[in-house]
Amino acid sequence: MADSPSKFPEVQGGGSLMIAWQIRGKKVVVVGGGEVAAGRILHCLNADANVTVVSPAARLNPEVAYRVRAGQVTHVNRNFEPVDLDGADMVLVAVDDPDASTAIWTLCKERRIPVNVADVIPECDFFFGSVHRDGPLQVMVSTNGKGPRLASVIRRFIARQLPSNAGRAIDRVGELRTRLRQMAPRPEDAPRRMAWMSRVSDAYPWDEMCGLSDEDVNNLLSFYPSGKVPPLDELKSMRAEPEVRTDVFDGSFGFSVGA
Amino acid sequence: MADSPSKFPEVQGGGSLMIAWQIRGKKVVVVGGGEVAAGRILHCLNADANVTVVSPAARLNPEVAYRVRAGQVTHVNRNFEPVDLDGADMVLVAVDDPDASTAIWTLCKERRIPVNVADVIPECDFFFGSVHRDGPLQVMVSTNGKGPRLASVIRRFIARQLPSNAGRAIDRVGELRTRLRQMAPRPEDAPRRMAWMSRVSDAYPWDEMCGLSDEDVNNLLSFYPSGKVPPLDELKSMRAEPEVRTDVFDGSFGFSVGA
């Protein structure tokens, strides 16, 4: 009975390995300059890659042409040649030419370069999903090819459910950790610091945490010396201006309370 | 003004490239057999990989040992040796030995094998996020290292917001597409079929679509010949048993209405 399968999570095949690839400062070669290429390029720039676009200038769509002019990407103004793969850490192909795509895919496999050929499933080491971005937060939705349109519908649904300041809240937790390290900098403080941070992470529902203000974080830090994590109500009751709802009024209205 | 930056999405650096890696039938080598390895192994099995675990049997945690006994993974019962990388398409390292980890990472780089060394950021081609899975639907949450604990809190928050039958709904859209292809099989029907499917995808909010029953799908298909997509209310009014709420009663209660 100790080995009953139900004791451990059951395998659910048919999925993908969902990963956050690191391409900061890496060379990504995008072959093609149309609408699909434009989307790929933005994904790569958002991950701080060095992007090279290989495509005749005449075939660049307005967004790609804009990024070339703005110096956001390097432009090779001609059709693909094998030399373009030199030094490439990743290759994204988005051209309407199946033979050319297959030739590029074959070269990438020989050189062991991860590659995605848009719309050609067997020529993809990986697929793209639909991605929601809010500062440090990224949420990717994949339907594993069952409904690409639905993936973006679901991504928008999720984005609407998330508190508007979710990314800010993640940064705030990062700041809390940094300030705690300043309060208790000795290496021997680390276990106590980490244990307290864990209790904080578990004590407050995450959507409530998104509503905490800088004032709340200051008040929260004052509990660290005692090792206590106050209930949320107690923390909120310490506010000088208890009615400020930072989750509703995020400043973008130019709305000011009290002051 | 035509080139105003606001015309195109602004680059937001600092993210990762979120991708769905395809490892069906590929060889993934997991070095280590502890708790972290167990999580990695499950991710890989859910994506249909052939997983080889390299670790002395004495150091396998109960979950990994169970998967070895169940024949879900191949087990190499000793410490890592370079020969273990032969034929590997991906390597995941989860051992508490920084020198050994760095040596494996160096070998993988020489052989251009994608690799993740747990907890060693500079030795990772990619990171894992927190993943929600529901049939064909996968949602990955990454905080880009700002708060790994928060990533799983946010993943659970998102999972609670999603309709309980979201994965089923994606399958249902896939079935709708398949049945439509049976109704209108000729190649020249394709544009009309695809246009109608697109209008269906846009006509119903996705969370409402999760509440559609098999009966609704049948009724919906009857509109295809006219090219019409009925408003949701009209579609629901066609139900023989209008009070069945499939989004609430998903059958797991053993609840039966009418019949």
Coordinates of C-alpha atoms in Angstrom, one line a residue:
Chain A
M1 CA 0.0 0.0 0.0
A2 CA 2.9 2.4 0.7
D3 CA 3.6 2.2 -3.1
S4 CA 0.0 2.9 -4.1
P5 CA 0.2 5.1 -7.2
S6 CA -2.1 7.6 -5.6
K7 CA 0.6 8.5 -3.1
F8 CA 2.5 10.4 -5.8
P9 CA 1.2 12.7 -8.5
E10 CA 0.0 10.7 -11.5
V11 CA 1.7 11.3 -14.9
Q12 CA -0.6 13.2 -17.3
G13 CA 1.1 12.8 -20.7
G14 CA 0.5 14.9 -23.8
G15 CA 1.8 18.2 -22.4
S16 CA 4.9 20.3 -23.1
L17 CA 7.8 21.1 -20.9
M18 CA 6.9 24.7 -20.0
I19 CA 10.1 26.7 -19.5
A20 CA 11.5 30.3 -19.2
W21 CA 14.4 30.3 -21.6
Q22 CA 17.2 32.7 -20.8
I23 CA 18.4 34.7 -23.8
R24 CA 19.8 37.9 -22.2
G25 CA 22.7 38.9 -24.4
K26 CA 22.4 35.8 -26.6
K27 CA 22.2 35.9 -30.4
V28 CA 18.8 35.1 -31.8
V29 CA 18.4 34.9 -35.5
V30 CA 15.0 35.6 -36.9
V31 CA 14.6 34.6 -40.6
G32 CA 11.7 36.6 -42.1
G33 CA 10.3 40.0 -41.5
G34 CA 6.5 39.7 -41.6
E35 CA 3.8 39.8 -39.0
V36 CA 4.8 36.5 -37.3
A37 CA 8.4 37.6 -37.2
A38 CA 7.4 40.9 -35.6
G39 CA 5.7 39.0 -32.7
R40 CA 8.8 36.7 -32.3
I41 CA 11.1 39.7 -32.3
L42 CA 9.2 41.5 -29.5
H43 CA 9.2 38.3 -27.4
C44 CA 13.0 38.1 -27.8
L45 CA 13.6 41.8 -27.1
N46 CA 11.5 41.6 -23.9
A47 CA 13.9 38.9 -22.8
D48 CA 17.0 41.1 -23.6
A49 CA 18.3 39.1 -26.6
N50 CA 20.5 40.4 -29.3
V51 CA 18.2 39.9 -32.3
T52 CA 19.4 39.7 -35.9
V53 CA 16.6 39.8 -38.6
V54 CA 17.4 38.3 -42.0
S55 CA 15.1 39.5 -44.7
P56 CA 15.1 41.7 -47.7
A57 CA 14.2 45.3 -46.6
A58 CA 11.3 45.3 -49.1
R59 CA 9.6 42.5 -47.2
L60 CA 9.8 44.0 -43.7
N61 CA 6.4 44.7 -42.1
P62 CA 6.0 48.2 -40.6
E63 CA 6.7 47.0 -37.0
V64 CA 9.9 45.2 -38.0
A65 CA 11.1 48.1 -40.2
Y66 CA 10.5 50.4 -37.2
R67 CA 12.6 48.2 -34.9
V68 CA 15.4 48.1 -37.5
R69 CA 15.4 51.9 -37.8
A70 CA 15.2 52.3 -34.0
G71 CA 18.4 50.2 -33.7
Q72 CA 16.6 47.6 -31.6
V73 CA 17.6 44.8 -33.9
T74 CA 20.5 44.1 -36.4
H75 CA 19.3 43.8 -40.0
V76 CA 20.7 41.5 -42.7
N77 CA 19.2 42.9 -45.9
R78 CA 18.9 39.8 -48.1
N79 CA 17.5 36.3 -48.1
F80 CA 18.9 33.7 -45.7
E81 CA 22.4 32.2 -46.2
P82 CA 23.9 29.5 -44.0
V83 CA 26.6 31.9 -42.7
D84 CA 23.7 33.6 -40.8
L85 CA 23.7 30.8 -38.3
D86 CA 27.3 31.5 -37.2
G87 CA 27.2 32.2 -33.5
A88 CA 23.4 31.8 -33.2
D89 CA 22.1 30.6 -29.9
M90 CA 18.5 30.2 -31.2
V91 CA 16.8 30.5 -34.6
L92 CA 13.2 31.5 -35.4
V93 CA 12.0 31.0 -38.9
A94 CA 8.9 32.7 -40.2
V95 CA 8.9 32.7 -44.0
D96 CA 6.3 31.4 -46.4
D97 CA 8.6 29.0 -48.1
P98 CA 8.4 25.4 -46.9
D99 CA 11.6 24.2 -48.8
A100 CA 13.7 27.1 -47.4
S101 CA 12.3 26.5 -43.9
T102 CA 13.2 22.8 -44.0
A103 CA 16.7 23.6 -45.3
I104 CA 17.2 26.0 -42.4
W105 CA 15.8 23.5 -39.9
T106 CA 18.2 20.8 -41.1
L107 CA 21.2 23.2 -40.7
C108 CA 20.1 24.1 -37.2
K109 CA 19.8 20.5 -36.2
E110 CA 23.3 19.7 -37.5
R111 CA 24.6 22.6 -35.5
R112 CA 22.4 21.8 -32.5
I113 CA 20.8 25.2 -32.4
P114 CA 17.3 25.3 -30.9
V115 CA 14.9 26.3 -33.6
N116 CA 11.2 27.1 -34.2
V117 CA 9.8 27.1 -37.7
A118 CA 6.4 28.9 -37.5
D119 CA 3.4 26.7 -38.4
V120 CA 5.6 23.6 -39.1
I121 CA 5.1 21.5 -36.0
P122 CA 7.7 18.8 -36.8
E123 CA 10.3 21.5 -37.3
C124 CA 10.0 23.0 -33.9
D125 CA 12.1 22.3 -30.8
F126 CA 9.6 24.5 -29.0
F127 CA 6.3 26.3 -29.4
F128 CA 5.3 29.8 -28.4
G129 CA 2.2 30.3 -26.1
S130 CA 0.3 33.4 -25.4
V131 CA 2.1 35.5 -22.7
H132 CA 0.8 38.0 -20.2
R133 CA 3.5 40.4 -18.9
D134 CA 3.4 42.6 -15.9
G135 CA 6.9 43.7 -14.8
P136 CA 8.6 40.6 -13.3
L137 CA 5.5 38.5 -13.7
Q138 CA 5.1 36.4 -16.9
V139 CA 2.2 34.0 -17.4
M140 CA 2.2 31.8 -20.5
V141 CA -0.9 30.0 -21.7
S142 CA -0.5 27.0 -24.0
T143 CA -3.3 24.8 -25.4
N144 CA -0.8 22.4 -26.8
G145 CA -1.9 23.1 -30.3
K146 CA -5.6 22.4 -29.6
G147 CA -6.7 26.0 -30.0
P148 CA -4.1 28.8 -30.6
R149 CA -6.9 31.4 -30.7
L150 CA -8.3 30.1 -27.4
A151 CA -4.8 30.4 -25.8
S152 CA -4.9 34.2 -26.3
V153 CA -8.6 34.3 -25.1
I154 CA -7.6 32.5 -21.9
R155 CA -4.5 34.7 -21.5
R156 CA -6.8 37.8 -21.6
F157 CA -9.2 36.1 -19.2
I158 CA -6.4 35.5 -16.7
A159 CA -5.0 39.0 -17.2
R160 CA -8.5 40.4 -16.2
Q161 CA -8.6 38.3 -13.0
L162 CA -5.1 39.3 -11.8
P163 CA -4.9 42.3 -9.5
S164 CA -3.8 45.3 -11.6
N165 CA -0.7 45.8 -9.5
A166 CA 0.4 42.1 -9.5
G167 CA 3.8 42.9 -11.0
R168 CA 4.3 45.7 -8.5
A169 CA 3.4 43.4 -5.6
I170 CA 6.1 40.9 -6.7
D171 CA 8.7 43.7 -6.8
R172 CA 7.4 44.8 -3.3
V173 CA 8.1 41.3 -1.9
G174 CA 11.6 41.5 -3.5
E175 CA 12.1 44.9 -1.7
L176 CA 10.8 43.5 1.5
R177 CA 13.5 40.8 1.3
T178 CA 16.2 43.4 0.5
R179 CA 15.2 45.6 3.4
L180 CA 15.1 42.7 5.7
R181 CA 18.6 41.8 4.7
Q182 CA 19.6 45.3 5.6
M183 CA 18.0 45.1 9.0
A184 CA 19.5 41.7 9.8
P185 CA 22.7 41.5 7.6
R186 CA 24.7 38.9 9.4
P187 CA 25.0 35.5 7.7
E188 CA 23.9 33.8 10.9
D189 CA 20.6 35.8 10.6
A190 CA 19.8 34.2 7.3
P191 CA 17.7 31.2 8.6
R192 CA 15.6 33.4 10.9
R193 CA 15.1 36.0 8.0
M194 CA 14.1 33.3 5.5
A195 CA 11.7 31.6 8.0
W196 CA 10.0 35.0 8.7
M197 CA 9.7 35.8 4.9
S198 CA 8.2 32.3 4.4
R199 CA 5.6 33.0 7.1
V200 CA 4.8 36.3 5.5
S201 CA 4.3 34.7 2.1
D202 CA 2.0 32.1 3.7
A203 CA 0.1 34.5 6.0
Y204 CA -1.5 36.8 3.4
P205 CA -3.6 35.8 0.5
W206 CA -1.7 36.9 -2.6
D207 CA -4.4 39.2 -3.9
E208 CA -4.5 40.9 -0.5
M209 CA -0.7 41.3 -0.7
C210 CA -1.1 43.2 -3.9
G211 CA -3.1 45.8 -1.9
L212 CA -0.3 46.5 0.6
S213 CA 1.2 50.0 0.5
D214 CA 4.8 51.1 1.2
E215 CA 3.4 52.2 4.6
D216 CA 2.1 48.6 5.2
V217 CA 5.6 47.2 4.3
N218 CA 7.2 49.6 6.8
N219 CA 4.8 48.6 9.5
L220 CA 5.3 44.9 8.6
L221 CA 9.1 45.2 9.0
S222 CA 8.6 46.5 12.5
F223 CA 7.4 43.1 13.5
Y224 CA 10.5 41.2 12.4
P225 CA 12.5 41.8 15.6
S226 CA 9.7 40.0 17.6
G227 CA 9.5 37.3 15.0
K228 CA 5.7 37.9 14.7
V229 CA 3.7 38.1 11.5
P230 CA 0.6 40.2 12.3
P231 CA -2.8 39.2 11.0
L232 CA -3.8 41.2 7.9
D233 CA -6.4 43.2 9.8
E234 CA -3.9 44.2 12.5
L235 CA -1.5 45.4 9.8
K236 CA -4.2 47.4 8.0
S237 CA -5.4 48.9 11.3
M238 CA -1.9 50.5 11.7
R239 CA -2.4 52.7 8.6
A240 CA -2.4 56.4 9.2
E241 CA -5.0 56.7 6.4
P242 CA -6.9 53.5 6.6
E243 CA -9.2 54.2 3.7
V244 CA -6.5 54.4 1.0
R245 CA -7.2 51.4 -1.2
T246 CA -4.0 51.0 -3.2
D247 CA -5.5 48.1 -5.2
V248 CA -8.2 50.4 -6.5
F249 CA -6.4 53.8 -6.8
D250 CA -3.1 53.0 -8.3
G251 CA -2.3 56.6 -9.0
S252 CA -3.1 56.5 -12.7
F253 CA -6.3 58.4 -12.0
G254 CA -4.2 61.3 -10.6
F255 CA -6.4 60.7 -7.5
S256 CA -5.1 61.9 -4.2
V257 CA -6.4 61.0 -0.8
G258 CA -5.8 62.9 2.4
A259 CA -2.6 64.8 1.9
Chain B
M1 CA 4.4 60.7 -36.7
A2 CA 3.9 57.4 -38.6
D3 CA 7.0 56.1 -36.8
S4 CA 5.9 57.2 -33.3
P5 CA 7.1 54.5 -30.9
S6 CA 3.6 54.4 -29.4
K7 CA 2.4 52.8 -32.7
F8 CA 4.0 49.5 -31.8
P9 CA 4.3 47.6 -28.5
E10 CA 7.1 49.0 -26.4
V11 CA 9.9 46.7 -25.5
Q12 CA 9.8 45.6 -21.8
G13 CA 13.2 44.1 -21.0
G14 CA 14.0 41.9 -18.1
G15 CA 11.7 39.0 -19.0
S16 CA 12.4 35.4 -20.2
L17 CA 11.4 33.8 -23.4
M18 CA 8.4 31.7 -22.3
I19 CA 8.2 28.6 -24.4
A20 CA 6.6 25.1 -24.5
W21 CA 9.6 22.8 -25.2
Q22 CA 8.8 19.6 -27.1
I23 CA 10.4 16.5 -25.5
R24 CA 8.0 13.8 -26.6
G25 CA 10.2 10.7 -27.1
K26 CA 13.4 12.7 -26.5
K27 CA 16.0 11.6 -24.0
V28 CA 16.2 13.7 -20.9
V29 CA 18.9 12.9 -18.4
V30 CA 18.2 13.9 -14.7
V31 CA 21.2 13.9 -12.5
G32 CA 20.2 13.4 -8.9
G33 CA 17.3 11.7 -7.3
G34 CA 16.1 14.0 -4.5
E35 CA 13.0 16.1 -4.1
V36 CA 13.9 18.7 -6.7
A37 CA 14.7 15.8 -9.2
A38 CA 11.3 14.3 -8.5
G39 CA 9.6 17.5 -9.5
R40 CA 11.7 17.8 -12.7
I41 CA 11.0 14.1 -13.6
L42 CA 7.2 14.6 -13.3
H43 CA 7.4 17.7 -15.6
C44 CA 9.3 15.6 -18.2
L45 CA 7.0 12.6 -18.0
N46 CA 3.9 14.9 -18.4
A47 CA 5.6 16.0 -21.7
D48 CA 6.2 12.4 -22.8
A49 CA 10.0 12.4 -22.5
N50 CA 12.1 9.3 -22.1
V51 CA 13.7 10.1 -18.7
T52 CA 17.0 8.6 -17.4
V53 CA 17.7 9.2 -13.8
V54 CA 21.4 9.0 -12.7
S55 CA 21.8 8.5 -9.0
P56 CA 22.9 5.9 -6.5
A57 CA 19.7 3.9 -5.5
A58 CA 20.4 4.8 -1.8
R59 CA 19.8 8.5 -2.5
L60 CA 16.5 8.2 -4.4
N61 CA 13.6 9.9 -2.7
P62 CA 10.4 7.8 -2.3
E63 CA 8.7 9.4 -5.4
V64 CA 11.7 8.8 -7.7
A65 CA 12.2 5.3 -6.3
Y66 CA 8.5 4.7 -7.1
R67 CA 8.9 5.9 -10.7
V68 CA 11.9 3.7 -11.1
R69 CA 10.0 0.6 -9.8
A70 CA 7.0 1.5 -11.9
G71 CA 9.2 1.5 -15.0
Q72 CA 8.3 5.2 -15.8
V73 CA 12.0 6.1 -15.9
T74 CA 15.3 4.4 -16.7
H75 CA 17.6 4.2 -13.7
V76 CA 21.4 4.4 -13.8
N77 CA 22.4 3.3 -10.3
R78 CA 25.6 5.2 -9.7
N79 CA 27.1 8.8 -9.6
F80 CA 27.2 10.7 -12.9
E81 CA 29.8 9.9 -15.6
P82 CA 30.3 11.8 -18.8
V83 CA 29.1 8.8 -20.9
D84 CA 25.6 9.5 -19.4
L85 CA 25.3 12.5 -21.8
D86 CA 25.5 10.3 -24.9
G87 CA 22.3 10.9 -26.9
A88 CA 20.9 13.3 -24.3
D89 CA 18.6 16.0 -25.7
M90 CA 18.3 17.8 -22.4
V91 CA 20.0 17.6 -19.0
L92 CA 18.6 18.5 -15.6
V93 CA 21.0 18.6 -12.7
A94 CA 19.7 18.5 -9.1
V95 CA 22.6 17.5 -6.8
D96 CA 24.0 19.2 -3.8
D97 CA 27.6 19.4 -5.2
P98 CA 28.5 22.7 -6.8
D99 CA 31.8 21.3 -8.3
A100 CA 30.1 18.3 -9.9
S101 CA 27.3 20.5 -11.2
T102 CA 29.7 22.9 -12.8
A103 CA 31.6 20.0 -14.4
I104 CA 28.3 18.6 -15.9
W105 CA 27.3 22.1 -17.1
T106 CA 30.6 22.5 -18.9
L107 CA 30.3 19.2 -20.6
C108 CA 26.7 20.0 -21.7
K109 CA 27.9 23.4 -23.1
E110 CA 30.6 21.7 -25.1
R111 CA 28.1 19.3 -26.5
R112 CA 25.4 22.0 -27.0
I113 CA 22.9 20.2 -24.8
P114 CA 20.3 22.4 -23.2
V115 CA 20.8 22.2 -19.4
N116 CA 19.3 23.4 -16.1
V117 CA 21.3 23.2 -12.9
A118 CA 18.9 23.7 -10.0
D119 CA 19.6 26.8 -7.9
V120 CA 22.6 27.8 -10.0
I121 CA 21.3 30.7 -12.1
P122 CA 24.4 31.1 -14.3
E123 CA 24.3 27.4 -15.2
C124 CA 20.8 27.4 -16.6
D125 CA 19.8 27.7 -20.2
F126 CA 16.3 27.9 -18.9
F127 CA 14.3 28.1 -15.6
F128 CA 11.2 26.2 -14.5
G129 CA 8.1 28.1 -13.5
S130 CA 5.0 27.0 -11.6
V131 CA 2.7 25.1 -13.9
H132 CA -1.1 24.6 -13.8
R133 CA -2.3 21.7 -15.9
D134 CA -5.8 20.8 -17.0
G135 CA -5.8 18.4 -20.0
P136 CA -4.6 20.2 -23.1
L137 CA -4.3 23.5 -21.1
Q138 CA -1.0 24.5 -19.5
V139 CA -0.4 27.8 -17.7
M140 CA 3.1 28.6 -16.5
V141 CA 3.8 31.4 -14.0
S142 CA 7.3 32.9 -13.7
T143 CA 8.4 35.8 -11.5
N144 CA 11.8 35.8 -13.2
G145 CA 13.5 34.8 -10.0
K146 CA 11.9 37.6 -7.9
G147 CA 9.8 35.3 -5.8
P148 CA 9.7 31.5 -6.6
R149 CA 7.2 31.0 -3.7
L150 CA 5.0 33.7 -5.1
A151 CA 5.0 32.0 -8.5
S152 CA 3.2 29.0 -7.0
V153 CA 0.9 31.2 -5.0
I154 CA -0.1 33.1 -8.2
R155 CA -0.4 29.8 -10.1
R156 CA -2.9 28.5 -7.4
F157 CA -4.8 31.9 -7.6
I158 CA -5.1 31.6 -11.4
A159 CA -6.2 27.9 -11.1
R160 CA -9.0 29.0 -8.8
Q161 CA -10.2 31.6 -11.2
L162 CA -10.3 29.3 -14.2
P163 CA -13.6 27.5 -14.8
S164 CA -13.3 23.9 -13.5
N165 CA -13.8 22.5 -16.9
A166 CA -11.4 24.7 -18.9
G167 CA -9.4 21.8 -20.3
R168 CA -12.6 20.0 -21.3
A169 CA -13.8 23.2 -23.1
I170 CA -10.6 23.3 -25.1
D171 CA -11.1 19.7 -26.1
R172 CA -14.7 20.6 -27.0
V173 CA -13.6 23.4 -29.4
G174 CA -11.2 20.8 -31.0
E175 CA -14.2 18.4 -31.4
L176 CA -16.3 21.2 -32.8
R177 CA -13.6 21.8 -35.4
T178 CA -13.4 18.1 -36.2
R179 CA -17.2 17.6 -36.6
L180 CA -17.4 20.7 -38.7
R181 CA -14.7 19.2 -41.0
Q182 CA -16.9 16.1 -41.2
M183 CA -20.0 18.2 -42.1
A184 CA -18.1 20.2 -44.8
P185 CA -15.2 18.0 -45.9
R186 CA -14.3 19.5 -49.2
P187 CA -11.1 21.5 -49.5
E188 CA -13.0 24.4 -51.0
D189 CA -15.1 24.5 -47.8
A190 CA -12.1 25.3 -45.7
P191 CA -12.2 29.1 -45.8
R192 CA -15.9 29.2 -44.9
R193 CA -15.4 26.6 -42.1
M194 CA -12.4 28.5 -40.7
A195 CA -14.3 31.9 -40.9
W196 CA -17.3 30.4 -39.0
M197 CA -15.0 28.8 -36.3
S198 CA -13.3 32.2 -35.9
R199 CA -16.7 33.9 -35.4
V200 CA -17.7 31.2 -32.9
S201 CA -14.4 31.8 -30.9
D202 CA -15.1 35.5 -30.9
A203 CA -18.8 35.4 -30.2
Y204 CA -18.8 33.7 -26.8
P205 CA -16.9 34.8 -23.7
W206 CA -14.5 32.0 -23.0
D207 CA -15.8 31.3 -19.5
E208 CA -19.3 30.9 -21.0
M209 CA -17.9 28.5 -23.6
C210 CA -16.7 26.3 -20.7
G211 CA -20.4 26.0 -19.7
L212 CA -21.6 24.6 -23.1
S213 CA -22.8 21.0 -23.1
D214 CA -22.6 18.4 -25.9
E215 CA -26.2 19.3 -26.6
D216 CA -25.2 23.0 -27.1
V217 CA -22.5 21.9 -29.5
N218 CA -24.9 19.9 -31.5
N219 CA -27.3 22.8 -31.6
L220 CA -24.5 25.2 -32.6
L221 CA -23.5 23.0 -35.5
S222 CA -27.0 23.2 -36.9
F223 CA -26.4 26.9 -37.6
Y224 CA -23.3 26.3 -39.8
P225 CA -25.2 25.7 -43.1
S226 CA -26.8 29.2 -42.7
G227 CA -23.5 30.7 -41.8
K228 CA -25.0 32.2 -38.7
V229 CA -23.5 32.2 -35.2
P230 CA -26.4 32.5 -32.7
P231 CA -26.2 34.7 -29.6
L232 CA -25.5 32.8 -26.5
D233 CA -29.0 33.3 -25.1
E234 CA -30.5 31.9 -28.2
L235 CA -28.2 28.9 -28.1
K236 CA -29.1 28.2 -24.4
S237 CA -32.8 28.6 -25.1
M238 CA -32.6 25.6 -27.4
R239 CA -31.7 23.3 -24.6
A240 CA -34.1 20.5 -23.8
E241 CA -33.2 20.9 -20.2
P242 CA -32.4 24.5 -19.8
E243 CA -31.5 24.4 -16.1
V244 CA -28.5 22.1 -16.4
R245 CA -25.5 24.2 -15.5
T246 CA -22.6 22.2 -16.7
D247 CA -20.1 24.7 -15.2
V248 CA -21.5 24.1 -11.7
F249 CA -22.5 20.4 -11.9
D250 CA -19.6 18.7 -13.6
G251 CA -20.8 15.2 -12.7
S252 CA -18.3 14.7 -9.9
F253 CA -21.1 15.2 -7.4
G254 CA -23.0 12.2 -9.0
F255 CA -25.7 14.8 -9.4
S256 CA -28.3 14.0 -12.1
V257 CA -31.0 16.4 -13.5
G258 CA -34.1 15.4 -15.3
A259 CA -33.3 12.0 -16.9

